[in-house]
Amino acid sequence: MASIGIAIHHAAALLRQGEVVAIPTETVYGLAANAFDEAAVLKVFQVKQRPSFDPLIVHIGQREDVSRVVKELPPGAEALMNAFWPGPLTLVLPKQPAVPDLVTSGLDTVGVRMPAHALTQELLRSLDFPLAAPSANPFGYVSPTTAQHVADQLGERIPYILDGGPCVVGVESTILGWEGDRWVLYRPGGIAVERIEEVIGRVHPQQRHVIPVAPGMLESHYAPRKPVHLGDVPSLLRRFAGQPMGVIAFRETHPAHRCEVLSERGDLAEAARHLFAVLRELDQSDCAVILAEVFPDEGLGRAINDRLRRASCLNIPSQL
Ligand code: TXA
Ligand code: MG
């Protein structure tokens, strides 16, 4: 069973030996390995039971390290890094040959970000390699936002979980890719697209691809085991009447067996911070179904709706 603690030197020693360690970030916990060590990265895929066609994000400790993994910076990249790093923004950029194909699933691009978490920054500074890390959950399940979430699901498979407390952002990073002449949004996340557009102008929506090249393009993702239905809560409550229902609401409570209000004061950042813990709780509760409200489609509300939509992919209302 993994031990849980705050011993950065222990985490660093394990990572230098090619082991996999769970690390805290401001978004969600990551399952980290030496990004330049193919054997260590392979363990990440094994622990997570992740298909090898889904590439990993490379985490760096300081700006100078970008050039170790990225070949060239397209227009706007510097401005984005200046504005949002360290922080929940991942940039998909042309990769250096030193980054193993396993990390990028054979793509010639690499996703890179500088996380804003004091423990992990100190860890990265003590290492002479960057860390490849997906979210520290079994593939397809809800991402972990506490060390205990990681221990519950992957504790048997990894030696150590670095405990940085509950994640303050609570949803994964926003992912942007440079596609030759434009920035494309691959995944809405912890930095609102509106803020990004203030820095680089228009960010383009992603075209539909036949083969998933980007996050969450696999239909079911971020999904609890219980069915999740997204839409107008009063109508959903009528539809499932007679079953114990768990509701995820933004500001106001609903008359259900369980109702979790994510932010009474109507703060989307606060709602995002609580989203995954609440999804896990309701998944483990005695509720038969999980019902969720559609959040305002702005700021972090877009990331919340994206995760809820994927969690409920078999039960999507047609307007989404
Ligand atoms: O906030 C986060 O981004 C967290 C923390 C741990 O940093 N990480 C995270 O990793 O959410 P993961 O692996 O669960 O999701 C990363 C997504 C993947 O779905 C993958 O498809 C996409 O990033 N990605 C990584 N490299 C890519 C690339 N070269 N091209 C397109 N998509 C890429
Ligand atoms: Mg993930």
Tab-separated table of C-alpha atoms and ligand atoms in Angstrom:
chain	number	residue	atom	x	y	z
A	1	MET	CA	0.000	0.000	0.000
A	2	ALA	CA	1.260	3.463	-0.877
A	3	SER	CA	2.413	5.614	1.982
A	4	ILE	CA	1.101	9.161	2.022
A	5	GLY	CA	3.317	12.008	3.161
A	6	ILE	CA	5.074	15.267	2.440
A	7	ALA	CA	8.644	13.965	2.069
A	8	ILE	CA	9.815	15.629	-1.147
A	9	HIS	CA	13.258	13.975	-0.944
A	10	HIS	CA	11.597	10.537	-0.729
A	11	ALA	CA	9.374	11.262	-3.745
A	12	ALA	CA	12.437	12.526	-5.618
A	13	ALA	CA	14.487	9.422	-4.762
A	14	LEU	CA	11.721	7.110	-6.005
A	15	LEU	CA	11.347	9.107	-9.238
A	16	ARG	CA	15.127	8.961	-9.834
A	17	GLN	CA	14.906	5.165	-9.480
A	18	GLY	CA	12.291	5.053	-12.243
A	19	GLU	CA	9.296	4.657	-9.938
A	20	VAL	CA	5.848	6.193	-10.276
A	21	VAL	CA	4.744	8.690	-7.597
A	22	ALA	CA	1.445	10.563	-7.192
A	23	ILE	CA	1.954	14.323	-6.962
A	24	PRO	CA	-0.334	17.217	-6.058
A	25	THR	CA	-1.016	20.012	-8.509
A	26	GLU	CA	-3.394	22.956	-8.323
A	27	THR	CA	-5.801	21.165	-10.718
A	28	VAL	CA	-5.894	17.461	-9.811
A	29	TYR	CA	-3.372	14.888	-8.548
A	30	GLY	CA	-0.978	13.509	-11.174
A	31	LEU	CA	0.668	10.110	-11.582
A	32	ALA	CA	4.244	11.112	-12.269
A	33	ALA	CA	7.335	9.523	-13.792
A	34	ASN	CA	10.626	10.732	-15.309
A	35	ALA	CA	9.493	11.998	-18.729
A	36	PHE	CA	12.839	10.996	-20.304
A	37	ASP	CA	12.750	7.419	-18.969
A	38	GLU	CA	10.622	5.249	-21.231
A	39	ALA	CA	10.468	2.331	-18.789
A	40	ALA	CA	9.207	4.605	-16.017
A	41	VAL	CA	6.599	6.155	-18.325
A	42	LEU	CA	5.418	2.682	-19.319
A	43	LYS	CA	4.640	2.017	-15.648
A	44	VAL	CA	2.341	5.052	-15.613
A	45	PHE	CA	0.295	3.585	-18.463
A	46	GLN	CA	0.185	0.236	-16.671
A	47	VAL	CA	-0.826	1.618	-13.273
A	48	LYS	CA	-3.558	3.736	-14.842
A	49	GLN	CA	-4.596	1.073	-17.359
A	50	ARG	CA	-4.454	3.806	-19.914
A	51	PRO	CA	-4.432	3.046	-23.640
A	52	SER	CA	-1.125	3.987	-25.245
A	53	PHE	CA	-2.832	6.241	-27.819
A	54	ASP	CA	-3.661	8.801	-25.104
A	55	PRO	CA	-0.590	11.052	-24.632
A	56	LEU	CA	0.702	12.425	-21.307
A	57	ILE	CA	1.340	16.006	-20.209
A	58	VAL	CA	4.948	16.899	-19.338
A	59	HIS	CA	5.340	19.025	-16.199
A	60	ILE	CA	8.273	21.406	-15.853
A	61	GLY	CA	9.555	23.379	-12.866
A	62	GLN	CA	10.852	26.483	-14.607
A	63	ARG	CA	10.550	28.361	-17.871
A	64	GLU	CA	14.090	27.458	-19.011
A	65	ASP	CA	13.040	23.818	-19.109
A	66	VAL	CA	10.558	24.394	-21.942
A	67	SER	CA	13.347	24.111	-24.509
A	68	ARG	CA	14.269	20.646	-23.193
A	69	VAL	CA	10.921	19.295	-24.396
A	70	VAL	CA	9.644	21.799	-26.984
A	71	LYS	CA	11.429	22.422	-30.295
A	72	GLU	CA	10.036	25.828	-31.169
A	73	LEU	CA	7.599	28.313	-29.745
A	74	PRO	CA	4.825	29.494	-32.071
A	75	PRO	CA	3.496	33.068	-31.965
A	76	GLY	CA	1.661	33.777	-28.728
A	77	ALA	CA	3.276	30.952	-26.743
A	78	GLU	CA	5.566	33.275	-24.781
A	79	ALA	CA	2.683	35.591	-23.980
A	80	LEU	CA	0.588	32.658	-22.768
A	81	MET	CA	3.391	31.369	-20.542
A	82	ASN	CA	3.981	34.859	-19.140
A	83	ALA	CA	0.306	35.292	-18.385
A	84	PHE	CA	-0.624	31.877	-17.003
A	85	TRP	CA	2.443	29.934	-15.820
A	86	PRO	CA	2.773	28.551	-13.285
A	87	GLY	CA	-0.872	27.569	-13.598
A	88	PRO	CA	-3.533	25.362	-15.169
A	89	LEU	CA	-2.687	25.888	-18.844
A	90	THR	CA	-1.199	23.110	-21.009
A	91	LEU	CA	0.274	24.002	-24.401
A	92	VAL	CA	0.571	21.349	-27.118
A	93	LEU	CA	3.689	22.288	-29.109
A	94	PRO	CA	6.262	20.690	-31.481
A	95	LYS	CA	8.319	18.240	-29.444
A	96	GLN	CA	12.033	17.714	-29.022
A	97	PRO	CA	13.344	14.293	-30.110
A	98	ALA	CA	14.443	13.671	-26.482
A	99	VAL	CA	10.804	13.220	-25.453
A	100	PRO	CA	10.030	9.505	-25.876
A	101	ASP	CA	7.279	8.565	-28.345
A	102	LEU	CA	5.521	6.751	-25.534
A	103	VAL	CA	4.902	10.080	-23.753
A	104	THR	CA	3.299	11.645	-26.838
A	105	SER	CA	1.719	8.475	-28.262
A	106	GLY	CA	3.876	8.888	-31.339
A	107	LEU	CA	2.674	12.430	-32.071
A	108	ASP	CA	5.242	15.049	-33.042
A	109	THR	CA	3.778	17.393	-30.445
A	110	VAL	CA	4.025	17.410	-26.655
A	111	GLY	CA	1.674	18.832	-24.033
A	112	VAL	CA	3.639	20.886	-21.499
A	113	ARG	CA	2.710	22.851	-18.408
A	114	MET	CA	4.228	24.372	-15.277
A	115	PRO	CA	2.040	23.453	-12.301
A	116	ALA	CA	1.338	25.978	-9.523
A	117	HIS	CA	1.727	23.908	-6.385
A	118	ALA	CA	4.499	24.675	-3.891
A	119	LEU	CA	5.343	21.029	-3.063
A	120	THR	CA	5.472	19.924	-6.666
A	121	GLN	CA	7.465	22.975	-7.703
A	122	GLU	CA	10.035	22.146	-5.040
A	123	LEU	CA	10.037	18.520	-6.196
A	124	LEU	CA	10.586	19.541	-9.825
A	125	ARG	CA	13.424	21.880	-8.821
A	126	SER	CA	15.170	19.008	-7.038
A	127	LEU	CA	15.047	16.786	-10.147
A	128	ASP	CA	17.052	17.124	-13.337
A	129	PHE	CA	14.226	15.807	-15.513
A	130	PRO	CA	10.621	16.869	-16.156
A	131	LEU	CA	7.691	14.730	-15.018
A	132	ALA	CA	5.233	13.083	-17.383
A	133	ALA	CA	1.950	12.843	-15.501
A	134	PRO	CA	-1.647	12.116	-16.375
A	135	SER	CA	-4.343	12.536	-13.750
A	136	ALA	CA	-3.911	9.903	-11.002
A	137	ASN	CA	-7.133	7.957	-11.577
A	138	PRO	CA	-7.884	4.699	-13.341
A	139	PHE	CA	-8.473	5.476	-17.017
A	140	GLY	CA	-11.938	6.908	-17.670
A	141	TYR	CA	-12.835	7.600	-14.015
A	142	VAL	CA	-13.191	10.950	-12.217
A	143	SER	CA	-9.853	12.686	-11.479
A	144	PRO	CA	-8.601	12.781	-7.860
A	145	THR	CA	-8.495	16.051	-5.939
A	146	THR	CA	-7.129	14.684	-2.637
A	147	ALA	CA	-4.350	12.262	-1.706
A	148	GLN	CA	-7.006	9.963	-0.246
A	149	HIS	CA	-8.811	9.783	-3.623
A	150	VAL	CA	-5.557	8.530	-5.148
A	151	ALA	CA	-4.984	6.022	-2.341
A	152	ASP	CA	-8.540	4.674	-2.664
A	153	GLN	CA	-8.039	3.646	-6.270
A	154	LEU	CA	-4.317	3.309	-6.988
A	155	GLY	CA	-2.861	2.851	-3.508
A	156	GLU	CA	-2.058	-0.811	-4.113
A	157	ARG	CA	-0.079	-0.052	-7.250
A	158	ILE	CA	2.264	2.807	-6.326
A	159	PRO	CA	4.811	3.287	-3.548
A	160	TYR	CA	4.176	6.908	-2.555
A	161	ILE	CA	1.621	9.719	-2.665
A	162	LEU	CA	2.926	13.222	-2.045
A	163	ASP	CA	0.148	14.914	-0.079
A	164	GLY	CA	-0.382	18.536	-1.024
A	165	GLY	CA	-3.875	18.838	0.440
A	166	PRO	CA	-7.084	19.330	-1.549
A	167	CYS	CA	-6.525	20.779	-5.032
A	168	VAL	CA	-7.504	24.436	-5.198
A	169	VAL	CA	-8.645	24.546	-8.838
A	170	GLY	CA	-10.289	21.123	-8.919
A	171	VAL	CA	-10.658	20.607	-12.682
A	172	GLU	CA	-7.827	19.731	-15.069
A	173	SER	CA	-5.795	22.272	-16.997
A	174	THR	CA	-7.087	24.048	-20.077
A	175	ILE	CA	-5.333	22.541	-23.117
A	176	LEU	CA	-4.474	24.631	-26.184
A	177	GLY	CA	-2.785	23.334	-29.311
A	178	TRP	CA	-1.016	25.275	-32.040
A	179	GLU	CA	-2.201	23.992	-35.412
A	180	GLY	CA	0.121	25.750	-37.829
A	181	ASP	CA	-1.711	29.063	-37.975
A	182	ARG	CA	-4.084	29.156	-35.014
A	183	TRP	CA	-4.625	28.228	-31.396
A	184	VAL	CA	-7.218	25.523	-30.875
A	185	LEU	CA	-8.978	24.624	-27.617
A	186	TYR	CA	-8.488	20.886	-26.956
A	187	ARG	CA	-10.000	20.887	-23.486
A	188	PRO	CA	-11.675	23.631	-21.414
A	189	GLY	CA	-10.195	23.667	-17.912
A	190	GLY	CA	-8.844	25.668	-15.006
A	191	ILE	CA	-8.072	28.854	-16.983
A	192	ALA	CA	-11.151	30.400	-18.563
A	193	VAL	CA	-11.018	30.712	-22.354
A	194	GLU	CA	-12.174	34.321	-22.013
A	195	ARG	CA	-8.944	35.130	-20.141
A	196	ILE	CA	-6.837	33.366	-22.771
A	197	GLU	CA	-8.519	35.308	-25.574
A	198	GLU	CA	-7.582	38.547	-23.812
A	199	VAL	CA	-3.936	37.540	-24.332
A	200	ILE	CA	-3.815	35.933	-27.803
A	201	GLY	CA	-7.107	36.816	-29.456
A	202	ARG	CA	-9.490	34.243	-30.818
A	203	VAL	CA	-9.100	30.625	-29.742
A	204	HIS	CA	-10.667	28.228	-32.239
A	205	PRO	CA	-12.960	25.328	-31.401
A	206	GLN	CA	-11.660	21.885	-32.162
A	207	GLN	CA	-12.745	20.142	-35.340
A	208	ARG	CA	-14.110	16.649	-34.916
A	209	HIS	CA	-11.426	14.032	-35.543
A	210	VAL	CA	-12.001	10.439	-36.489
A	211	ILE	CA	-9.155	9.255	-34.285
A	212	PRO	CA	-8.944	10.890	-30.854
A	213	VAL	CA	-5.907	13.156	-30.858
A	214	ALA	CA	-6.939	15.139	-27.847
A	215	PRO	CA	-8.332	14.889	-24.363
A	216	GLY	CA	-11.655	13.454	-23.563
A	217	MET	CA	-12.446	12.894	-27.214
A	218	LEU	CA	-13.218	9.406	-26.103
A	219	GLU	CA	-16.894	9.781	-25.407
A	220	SER	CA	-17.058	8.423	-21.892
A	221	HIS	CA	-14.514	10.045	-19.613
A	222	TYR	CA	-14.390	11.551	-16.144
A	223	ALA	CA	-17.271	9.168	-15.436
A	224	PRO	CA	-18.563	7.730	-12.166
A	225	ARG	CA	-20.027	4.212	-12.208
A	226	LYS	CA	-23.552	5.386	-11.484
A	227	PRO	CA	-25.572	6.848	-14.345
A	228	VAL	CA	-25.292	10.629	-14.561
A	229	HIS	CA	-28.062	12.685	-16.170
A	230	LEU	CA	-27.493	16.299	-17.070
A	231	GLY	CA	-30.277	18.810	-17.642
A	232	ASP	CA	-33.183	20.601	-16.031
A	233	VAL	CA	-33.210	19.220	-12.473
A	234	PRO	CA	-36.957	19.585	-11.687
A	235	SER	CA	-37.843	17.587	-14.832
A	236	LEU	CA	-35.172	14.996	-14.077
A	237	LEU	CA	-36.511	14.659	-10.525
A	238	ARG	CA	-39.960	13.896	-11.944
A	239	ARG	CA	-38.511	11.447	-14.453
A	240	PHE	CA	-36.667	9.410	-11.820
A	241	ALA	CA	-39.269	9.756	-9.055
A	242	GLY	CA	-39.290	6.704	-6.784
A	243	GLN	CA	-35.506	6.149	-6.989
A	244	PRO	CA	-32.992	7.584	-4.510
A	245	MET	CA	-31.484	10.500	-6.419
A	246	GLY	CA	-28.291	12.495	-5.836
A	247	VAL	CA	-28.323	16.007	-7.267
A	248	ILE	CA	-25.369	18.238	-8.154
A	249	ALA	CA	-26.603	21.835	-8.110
A	250	PHE	CA	-24.860	25.167	-8.580
A	251	ARG	CA	-26.389	27.548	-5.993
A	252	GLU	CA	-29.723	26.256	-4.781
A	253	THR	CA	-30.838	23.062	-3.186
A	254	HIS	CA	-33.420	20.684	-4.695
A	255	PRO	CA	-35.754	18.288	-2.880
A	256	ALA	CA	-33.896	15.010	-3.445
A	257	HIS	CA	-32.510	12.130	-1.370
A	258	ARG	CA	-29.160	13.944	-1.553
A	259	CYS	CA	-28.420	17.363	-2.947
A	260	GLU	CA	-24.923	18.821	-3.146
A	261	VAL	CA	-24.752	22.564	-3.761
A	262	LEU	CA	-21.351	23.430	-5.248
A	263	SER	CA	-21.353	27.152	-4.471
A	264	GLU	CA	-24.069	28.917	-2.530
A	265	ARG	CA	-22.591	32.279	-3.466
A	266	GLY	CA	-22.651	31.407	-7.154
A	267	ASP	CA	-18.880	31.313	-7.656
A	268	LEU	CA	-17.937	29.050	-10.581
A	269	ALA	CA	-14.343	28.649	-9.347
A	270	GLU	CA	-15.637	27.388	-5.999
A	271	ALA	CA	-18.028	25.056	-7.818
A	272	ALA	CA	-15.184	23.646	-9.949
A	273	ARG	CA	-13.087	23.032	-6.823
A	274	HIS	CA	-15.802	20.817	-5.316
A	275	LEU	CA	-17.079	19.080	-8.456
A	276	PHE	CA	-14.967	15.894	-8.531
A	277	ALA	CA	-15.127	15.218	-4.782
A	278	VAL	CA	-18.919	15.474	-4.954
A	279	LEU	CA	-19.111	13.177	-7.994
A	280	ARG	CA	-17.066	10.590	-6.089
A	281	GLU	CA	-19.180	10.959	-2.953
A	282	LEU	CA	-22.445	10.480	-4.809
A	283	ASP	CA	-20.967	7.562	-6.730
A	284	GLN	CA	-20.212	5.858	-3.404
A	285	SER	CA	-23.528	6.819	-1.796
A	286	ASP	CA	-26.778	4.857	-1.769
A	287	CYS	CA	-28.167	6.978	-4.614
A	288	ALA	CA	-29.239	5.064	-7.701
A	289	VAL	CA	-28.745	7.942	-10.140
A	290	ILE	CA	-26.850	11.218	-10.206
A	291	LEU	CA	-28.617	14.264	-11.655
A	292	ALA	CA	-26.723	17.429	-12.513
A	293	GLU	CA	-27.683	20.936	-13.420
A	294	VAL	CA	-26.265	22.622	-16.522
A	295	PHE	CA	-23.920	25.388	-15.293
A	296	PRO	CA	-23.599	28.882	-16.816
A	297	ASP	CA	-21.582	28.526	-20.013
A	298	GLU	CA	-18.890	31.036	-19.074
A	299	GLY	CA	-15.574	31.071	-17.220
A	300	LEU	CA	-14.974	27.828	-15.323
A	301	GLY	CA	-18.603	26.901	-16.008
A	302	ARG	CA	-17.459	25.685	-19.423
A	303	ALA	CA	-15.025	23.206	-17.871
A	304	ILE	CA	-17.695	22.064	-15.387
A	305	ASN	CA	-20.237	21.478	-18.175
A	306	ASP	CA	-17.624	19.676	-20.258
A	307	ARG	CA	-16.797	17.250	-17.414
A	308	LEU	CA	-20.472	16.699	-16.541
A	309	ARG	CA	-21.319	16.109	-20.190
A	310	ARG	CA	-18.581	13.488	-20.485
A	311	ALA	CA	-19.583	11.907	-17.170
A	312	SER	CA	-23.096	11.572	-18.557
A	313	CYS	CA	-22.220	10.743	-22.118
A	314	LEU	CA	-24.920	8.144	-22.554
A	315	ASN	CA	-27.529	10.492	-21.120
A	316	ILE	CA	-26.871	13.782	-22.869
A	317	PRO	CA	-29.792	16.128	-23.406
A	318	SER	CA	-29.935	17.079	-27.079
A	319	GLN	CA	-29.255	20.804	-26.601
A	320	LEU	CA	-25.710	20.173	-25.294
B	1	TXA	O1	-4.430	19.520	-14.977
B	1	TXA	C1	-3.993	18.621	-15.690
B	1	TXA	O2	-3.824	18.760	-16.894
B	1	TXA	C2	-3.658	17.296	-14.998
B	1	TXA	C3	-2.518	17.524	-14.018
B	1	TXA	C4	-2.018	16.248	-13.394
B	1	TXA	O3	-1.483	18.201	-14.658
B	1	TXA	N1	-3.301	16.320	-15.967
B	1	TXA	C5	-4.194	15.725	-16.783
B	1	TXA	O4	-3.634	14.746	-17.573
B	1	TXA	O5	-5.374	16.003	-16.812
B	1	TXA	P1	-4.491	13.701	-18.401
B	1	TXA	O6	-3.502	12.784	-18.994
B	1	TXA	O7	-5.528	13.110	-17.559
B	1	TXA	O8	-5.111	14.551	-19.543
B	1	TXA	C6	-4.246	15.143	-20.463
B	1	TXA	C7	-4.832	15.171	-21.813
B	1	TXA	C8	-4.978	13.782	-22.402
B	1	TXA	O9	-6.344	13.414	-22.544
B	1	TXA	C9	-4.298	13.861	-23.761
B	1	TXA	O10	-5.121	13.400	-24.775
B	1	TXA	C10	-3.983	15.361	-23.924
B	1	TXA	O11	-3.916	15.871	-22.651
B	1	TXA	N2	-2.685	15.526	-24.587
B	1	TXA	C11	-1.467	15.340	-24.075
B	1	TXA	N3	-0.522	15.517	-25.017
B	1	TXA	C12	-1.165	15.817	-26.158
B	1	TXA	C13	-0.755	16.067	-27.500
B	1	TXA	N4	0.529	16.042	-27.851
B	1	TXA	N5	-1.716	16.324	-28.422
B	1	TXA	C14	-3.019	16.339	-28.077
B	1	TXA	N6	-3.469	16.098	-26.821
B	1	TXA	C15	-2.563	15.829	-25.885
B	2	MG	MG	-7.238	12.356	-16.947
